[in-house]
Amino acid sequence: MDTTPALVEALARELRMRGLMMATAESCTGGLIAGACTEVSGSSEWFERGFVTYSNAAKSELLGVPMALIDQHGAVSEPVARAMASGAVSHSPARLAVAVTGVAGPTGGSAEKPVGTVWFGWATPDGVFTEHQRFGGDRTAVRQATVRHALAGLLQRLPLI
């Protein structure tokens, strides 16, 4: 059973109550988080914008992620997820953002970063929080699990306003 719609509804309710807007910065999900959010009628009240930054150049150009950071740590890394989340907030009027960067597969994995590796970043007024997960399954399963974890993580980190 897909819990994504329930997560979106809960997030929407909390964001509306707090008068907050959110943004997304997505790599491996290619806009699926933004898509899940905008499936809800009235999402313009709490969803400000989504950045699909699949390439390293897009991460740098649209979110201000330094290319040196990507070169040093790789696109799928804690520093890049952190910079993506921060960049989404600084390049929009939103006060909250979720960022994801990972290896959805079936190709692209390595011993250090196998398929299913995803780094998350959540930017809030309380700071930027990051987390690493490794999801199993095929490309679709990894991407769907990433969407759910990203939404649940933002819901958990909402500021008390």
PDB file of N, CA and C in Angstrom, residues 77-126:
ATOM      1  N   SER A  77      26.237  12.429  -1.863  1.00  0.00           N
ATOM      2  CA  SER A  77      27.024  12.616  -0.640  1.00  0.00           C
ATOM      3  C   SER A  77      26.289  13.528   0.325  1.00  0.00           C
ATOM      4  N   GLU A  78      26.689  13.454   1.581  1.00  0.00           N
ATOM      5  CA  GLU A  78      26.093  14.308   2.608  1.00  0.00           C
ATOM      6  C   GLU A  78      26.325  15.790   2.318  1.00  0.00           C
ATOM      7  N   PRO A  79      27.555  16.217   1.971  1.00  0.00           N
ATOM      8  CA  PRO A  79      27.747  17.652   1.722  1.00  0.00           C
ATOM      9  C   PRO A  79      26.907  18.181   0.564  1.00  0.00           C
ATOM     10  N   VAL A  80      26.714  17.374  -0.467  1.00  0.00           N
ATOM     11  CA  VAL A  80      25.919  17.822  -1.614  1.00  0.00           C
ATOM     12  C   VAL A  80      24.434  17.867  -1.249  1.00  0.00           C
ATOM     13  N   ALA A  81      23.939  16.882  -0.527  1.00  0.00           N
ATOM     14  CA  ALA A  81      22.537  16.919  -0.083  1.00  0.00           C
ATOM     15  C   ALA A  81      22.290  18.150   0.787  1.00  0.00           C
ATOM     16  N   ARG A  82      23.220  18.445   1.683  1.00  0.00           N
ATOM     17  CA  ARG A  82      23.115  19.620   2.546  1.00  0.00           C
ATOM     18  C   ARG A  82      23.088  20.907   1.712  1.00  0.00           C
ATOM     19  N   ALA A  83      23.996  20.995   0.744  1.00  0.00           N
ATOM     20  CA  ALA A  83      24.063  22.192  -0.106  1.00  0.00           C
ATOM     21  C   ALA A  83      22.824  22.330  -0.987  1.00  0.00           C
ATOM     22  N   MET A  84      22.289  21.203  -1.454  1.00  0.00           N
ATOM     23  CA  MET A  84      21.073  21.251  -2.265  1.00  0.00           C
ATOM     24  C   MET A  84      19.897  21.781  -1.447  1.00  0.00           C
ATOM     25  N   ALA A  85      19.734  21.285  -0.225  1.00  0.00           N
ATOM     26  CA  ALA A  85      18.630  21.735   0.633  1.00  0.00           C
ATOM     27  C   ALA A  85      18.778  23.226   0.947  1.00  0.00           C
ATOM     28  N   SER A  86      19.980  23.630   1.306  1.00  0.00           N
ATOM     29  CA  SER A  86      20.223  25.046   1.595  1.00  0.00           C
ATOM     30  C   SER A  86      19.976  25.903   0.363  1.00  0.00           C
ATOM     31  N   GLY A  87      20.423  25.405  -0.785  1.00  0.00           N
ATOM     32  CA  GLY A  87      20.244  26.141  -2.033  1.00  0.00           C
ATOM     33  C   GLY A  87      18.793  26.311  -2.420  1.00  0.00           C
ATOM     34  N   ALA A  88      17.972  25.305  -2.160  1.00  0.00           N
ATOM     35  CA  ALA A  88      16.547  25.405  -2.487  1.00  0.00           C
ATOM     36  C   ALA A  88      15.885  26.503  -1.664  1.00  0.00           C
ATOM     37  N   VAL A  89      16.293  26.643  -0.409  1.00  0.00           N
ATOM     38  CA  VAL A  89      15.732  27.707   0.436  1.00  0.00           C
ATOM     39  C   VAL A  89      16.276  29.072   0.001  1.00  0.00           C
ATOM     40  N   SER A  90      17.569  29.141  -0.269  1.00  0.00           N
ATOM     41  CA  SER A  90      18.150  30.441  -0.621  1.00  0.00           C
ATOM     42  C   SER A  90      17.774  30.903  -2.029  1.00  0.00           C
ATOM     43  N   HIS A  91      17.320  29.992  -2.880  1.00  0.00           N
ATOM     44  CA  HIS A  91      16.907  30.356  -4.236  1.00  0.00           C
ATOM     45  C   HIS A  91      15.385  30.356  -4.405  1.00  0.00           C
ATOM     46  N   SER A  92      14.678  30.513  -3.297  1.00  0.00           N
ATOM     47  CA  SER A  92      13.211  30.582  -3.342  1.00  0.00           C
ATOM     48  C   SER A  92      12.729  31.315  -2.098  1.00  0.00           C
ATOM     49  N   PRO A  93      11.464  31.708  -2.085  1.00  0.00           N
ATOM     50  CA  PRO A  93      10.903  32.308  -0.871  1.00  0.00           C
ATOM     51  C   PRO A  93      10.484  31.272   0.181  1.00  0.00           C
ATOM     52  N   ALA A  94      10.618  29.987  -0.138  1.00  0.00           N
ATOM     53  CA  ALA A  94      10.231  28.934   0.807  1.00  0.00           C
ATOM     54  C   ALA A  94      11.166  28.950   2.016  1.00  0.00           C
ATOM     55  N   ARG A  95      10.631  28.591   3.173  1.00  0.00           N
ATOM     56  CA  ARG A  95      11.436  28.507   4.394  1.00  0.00           C
ATOM     57  C   ARG A  95      11.841  27.075   4.712  1.00  0.00           C
ATOM     58  N   LEU A  96      11.280  26.120   3.970  1.00  0.00           N
ATOM     59  CA  LEU A  96      11.573  24.701   4.170  1.00  0.00           C
ATOM     60  C   LEU A  96      11.904  24.076   2.825  1.00  0.00           C
ATOM     61  N   ALA A  97      12.811  23.094   2.865  1.00  0.00           N
ATOM     62  CA  ALA A  97      13.118  22.364   1.630  1.00  0.00           C
ATOM     63  C   ALA A  97      13.553  20.955   1.966  1.00  0.00           C
ATOM     64  N   VAL A  98      13.293  20.071   1.019  1.00  0.00           N
ATOM     65  CA  VAL A  98      13.830  18.719   1.081  1.00  0.00           C
ATOM     66  C   VAL A  98      14.651  18.514  -0.183  1.00  0.00           C
ATOM     67  N   ALA A  99      15.814  17.860  -0.009  1.00  0.00           N
ATOM     68  CA  ALA A  99      16.692  17.561  -1.140  1.00  0.00           C
ATOM     69  C   ALA A  99      17.031  16.080  -1.123  1.00  0.00           C
ATOM     70  N   VAL A 100      17.124  15.503  -2.310  1.00  0.00           N
ATOM     71  CA  VAL A 100      17.507  14.092  -2.430  1.00  0.00           C
ATOM     72  C   VAL A 100      18.518  13.937  -3.554  1.00  0.00           C
ATOM     73  N   THR A 101      19.519  13.111  -3.299  1.00  0.00           N
ATOM     74  CA  THR A 101      20.509  12.763  -4.311  1.00  0.00           C
ATOM     75  C   THR A 101      20.928  11.324  -4.060  1.00  0.00           C
ATOM     76  N   GLY A 102      20.848  10.506  -5.091  1.00  0.00           N
ATOM     77  CA  GLY A 102      21.119   9.095  -4.873  1.00  0.00           C
ATOM     78  C   GLY A 102      21.350   8.315  -6.139  1.00  0.00           C
ATOM     79  N   VAL A 103      21.475   7.007  -5.964  1.00  0.00           N
ATOM     80  CA  VAL A 103      21.695   6.071  -7.065  1.00  0.00           C
ATOM     81  C   VAL A 103      20.466   5.167  -7.133  1.00  0.00           C
ATOM     82  N   ALA A 104      19.578   5.439  -8.094  1.00  0.00           N
ATOM     83  CA  ALA A 104      18.341   4.671  -8.194  1.00  0.00           C
ATOM     84  C   ALA A 104      18.533   3.354  -8.937  1.00  0.00           C
ATOM     85  N   GLY A 105      19.567   3.256  -9.758  1.00  0.00           N
ATOM     86  CA  GLY A 105      19.865   2.025 -10.471  1.00  0.00           C
ATOM     87  C   GLY A 105      19.076   1.878 -11.762  1.00  0.00           C
ATOM     88  N   PRO A 106      19.195   0.764 -12.427  1.00  0.00           N
ATOM     89  CA  PRO A 106      20.006  -0.379 -12.003  1.00  0.00           C
ATOM     90  C   PRO A 106      21.500  -0.187 -12.236  1.00  0.00           C
ATOM     91  N   THR A 107      21.881   0.849 -13.011  1.00  0.00           N
ATOM     92  CA  THR A 107      23.301   1.125 -13.228  1.00  0.00           C
ATOM     93  C   THR A 107      23.730   2.294 -12.358  1.00  0.00           C
ATOM     94  N   GLY A 108      25.015   2.570 -12.351  1.00  0.00           N
ATOM     95  CA  GLY A 108      25.525   3.756 -11.662  1.00  0.00           C
ATOM     96  C   GLY A 108      26.057   3.513 -10.267  1.00  0.00           C
ATOM     97  N   GLY A 109      25.822   2.339  -9.716  1.00  0.00           N
ATOM     98  CA  GLY A 109      26.301   2.062  -8.369  1.00  0.00           C
ATOM     99  C   GLY A 109      27.781   1.738  -8.343  1.00  0.00           C
ATOM    100  N   SER A 110      28.344   1.791  -7.147  1.00  0.00           N
ATOM    101  CA  SER A 110      29.745   1.433  -6.933  1.00  0.00           C
ATOM    102  C   SER A 110      29.834   0.709  -5.590  1.00  0.00           C
ATOM    103  N   ALA A 111      31.011   0.212  -5.276  1.00  0.00           N
ATOM    104  CA  ALA A 111      31.194  -0.454  -3.981  1.00  0.00           C
ATOM    105  C   ALA A 111      30.931   0.514  -2.838  1.00  0.00           C
ATOM    106  N   GLU A 112      31.357   1.754  -3.009  1.00  0.00           N
ATOM    107  CA  GLU A 112      31.177   2.776  -1.972  1.00  0.00           C
ATOM    108  C   GLU A 112      29.744   3.298  -1.923  1.00  0.00           C
ATOM    109  N   LYS A 113      29.116   3.418  -3.094  1.00  0.00           N
ATOM    110  CA  LYS A 113      27.752   3.946  -3.197  1.00  0.00           C
ATOM    111  C   LYS A 113      26.929   2.999  -4.069  1.00  0.00           C
ATOM    112  N   PRO A 114      26.482   1.888  -3.481  1.00  0.00           N
ATOM    113  CA  PRO A 114      25.718   0.910  -4.271  1.00  0.00           C
ATOM    114  C   PRO A 114      24.334   1.439  -4.655  1.00  0.00           C
ATOM    115  N   VAL A 115      23.739   0.780  -5.626  1.00  0.00           N
ATOM    116  CA  VAL A 115      22.373   1.112  -6.023  1.00  0.00           C
ATOM    117  C   VAL A 115      21.484   1.098  -4.779  1.00  0.00           C
ATOM    118  N   GLY A 116      20.646   2.098  -4.678  1.00  0.00           N
ATOM    119  CA  GLY A 116      19.763   2.236  -3.520  1.00  0.00           C
ATOM    120  C   GLY A 116      20.274   3.231  -2.496  1.00  0.00           C
ATOM    121  N   THR A 117      21.495   3.722  -2.664  1.00  0.00           N
ATOM    122  CA  THR A 117      22.076   4.713  -1.757  1.00  0.00           C
ATOM    123  C   THR A 117      21.439   6.076  -2.023  1.00  0.00           C
ATOM    124  N   VAL A 118      20.907   6.697  -0.993  1.00  0.00           N
ATOM    125  CA  VAL A 118      20.292   8.021  -1.134  1.00  0.00           C
ATOM    126  C   VAL A 118      20.698   8.884   0.059  1.00  0.00           C
ATOM    127  N   TRP A 119      21.094  10.107  -0.242  1.00  0.00           N
ATOM    128  CA  TRP A 119      21.331  11.122   0.795  1.00  0.00           C
ATOM    129  C   TRP A 119      20.170  12.106   0.765  1.00  0.00           C
ATOM    130  N   PHE A 120      19.693  12.458   1.938  1.00  0.00           N
ATOM    131  CA  PHE A 120      18.588  13.398   2.118  1.00  0.00           C
ATOM    132  C   PHE A 120      19.103  14.644   2.825  1.00  0.00           C
ATOM    133  N   GLY A 121      18.538  15.776   2.467  1.00  0.00           N
ATOM    134  CA  GLY A 121      18.787  17.021   3.187  1.00  0.00           C
ATOM    135  C   GLY A 121      17.455  17.697   3.432  1.00  0.00           C
ATOM    136  N   TRP A 122      17.256  18.184   4.660  1.00  0.00           N
ATOM    137  CA  TRP A 122      16.042  18.925   5.003  1.00  0.00           C
ATOM    138  C   TRP A 122      16.470  20.266   5.574  1.00  0.00           C
ATOM    139  N   ALA A 123      16.099  21.340   4.911  1.00  0.00           N
ATOM    140  CA  ALA A 123      16.410  22.692   5.393  1.00  0.00           C
ATOM    141  C   ALA A 123      15.171  23.242   6.088  1.00  0.00           C
ATOM    142  N   THR A 124      15.360  23.685   7.326  1.00  0.00           N
ATOM    143  CA  THR A 124      14.282  24.282   8.111  1.00  0.00           C
ATOM    144  C   THR A 124      14.828  25.536   8.783  1.00  0.00           C
ATOM    145  N   PRO A 125      13.971  26.350   9.370  1.00  0.00           N
ATOM    146  CA  PRO A 125      14.483  27.492  10.131  1.00  0.00           C
ATOM    147  C   PRO A 125      15.376  27.071  11.307  1.00  0.00           C
ATOM    148  N   ASP A 126      15.290  25.814  11.713  1.00  0.00           N
ATOM    149  CA  ASP A 126      16.115  25.304  12.813  1.00  0.00           C
ATOM    150  C   ASP A 126      17.466  24.768  12.349  1.00  0.00           C
TER     151      ASP A 126
END
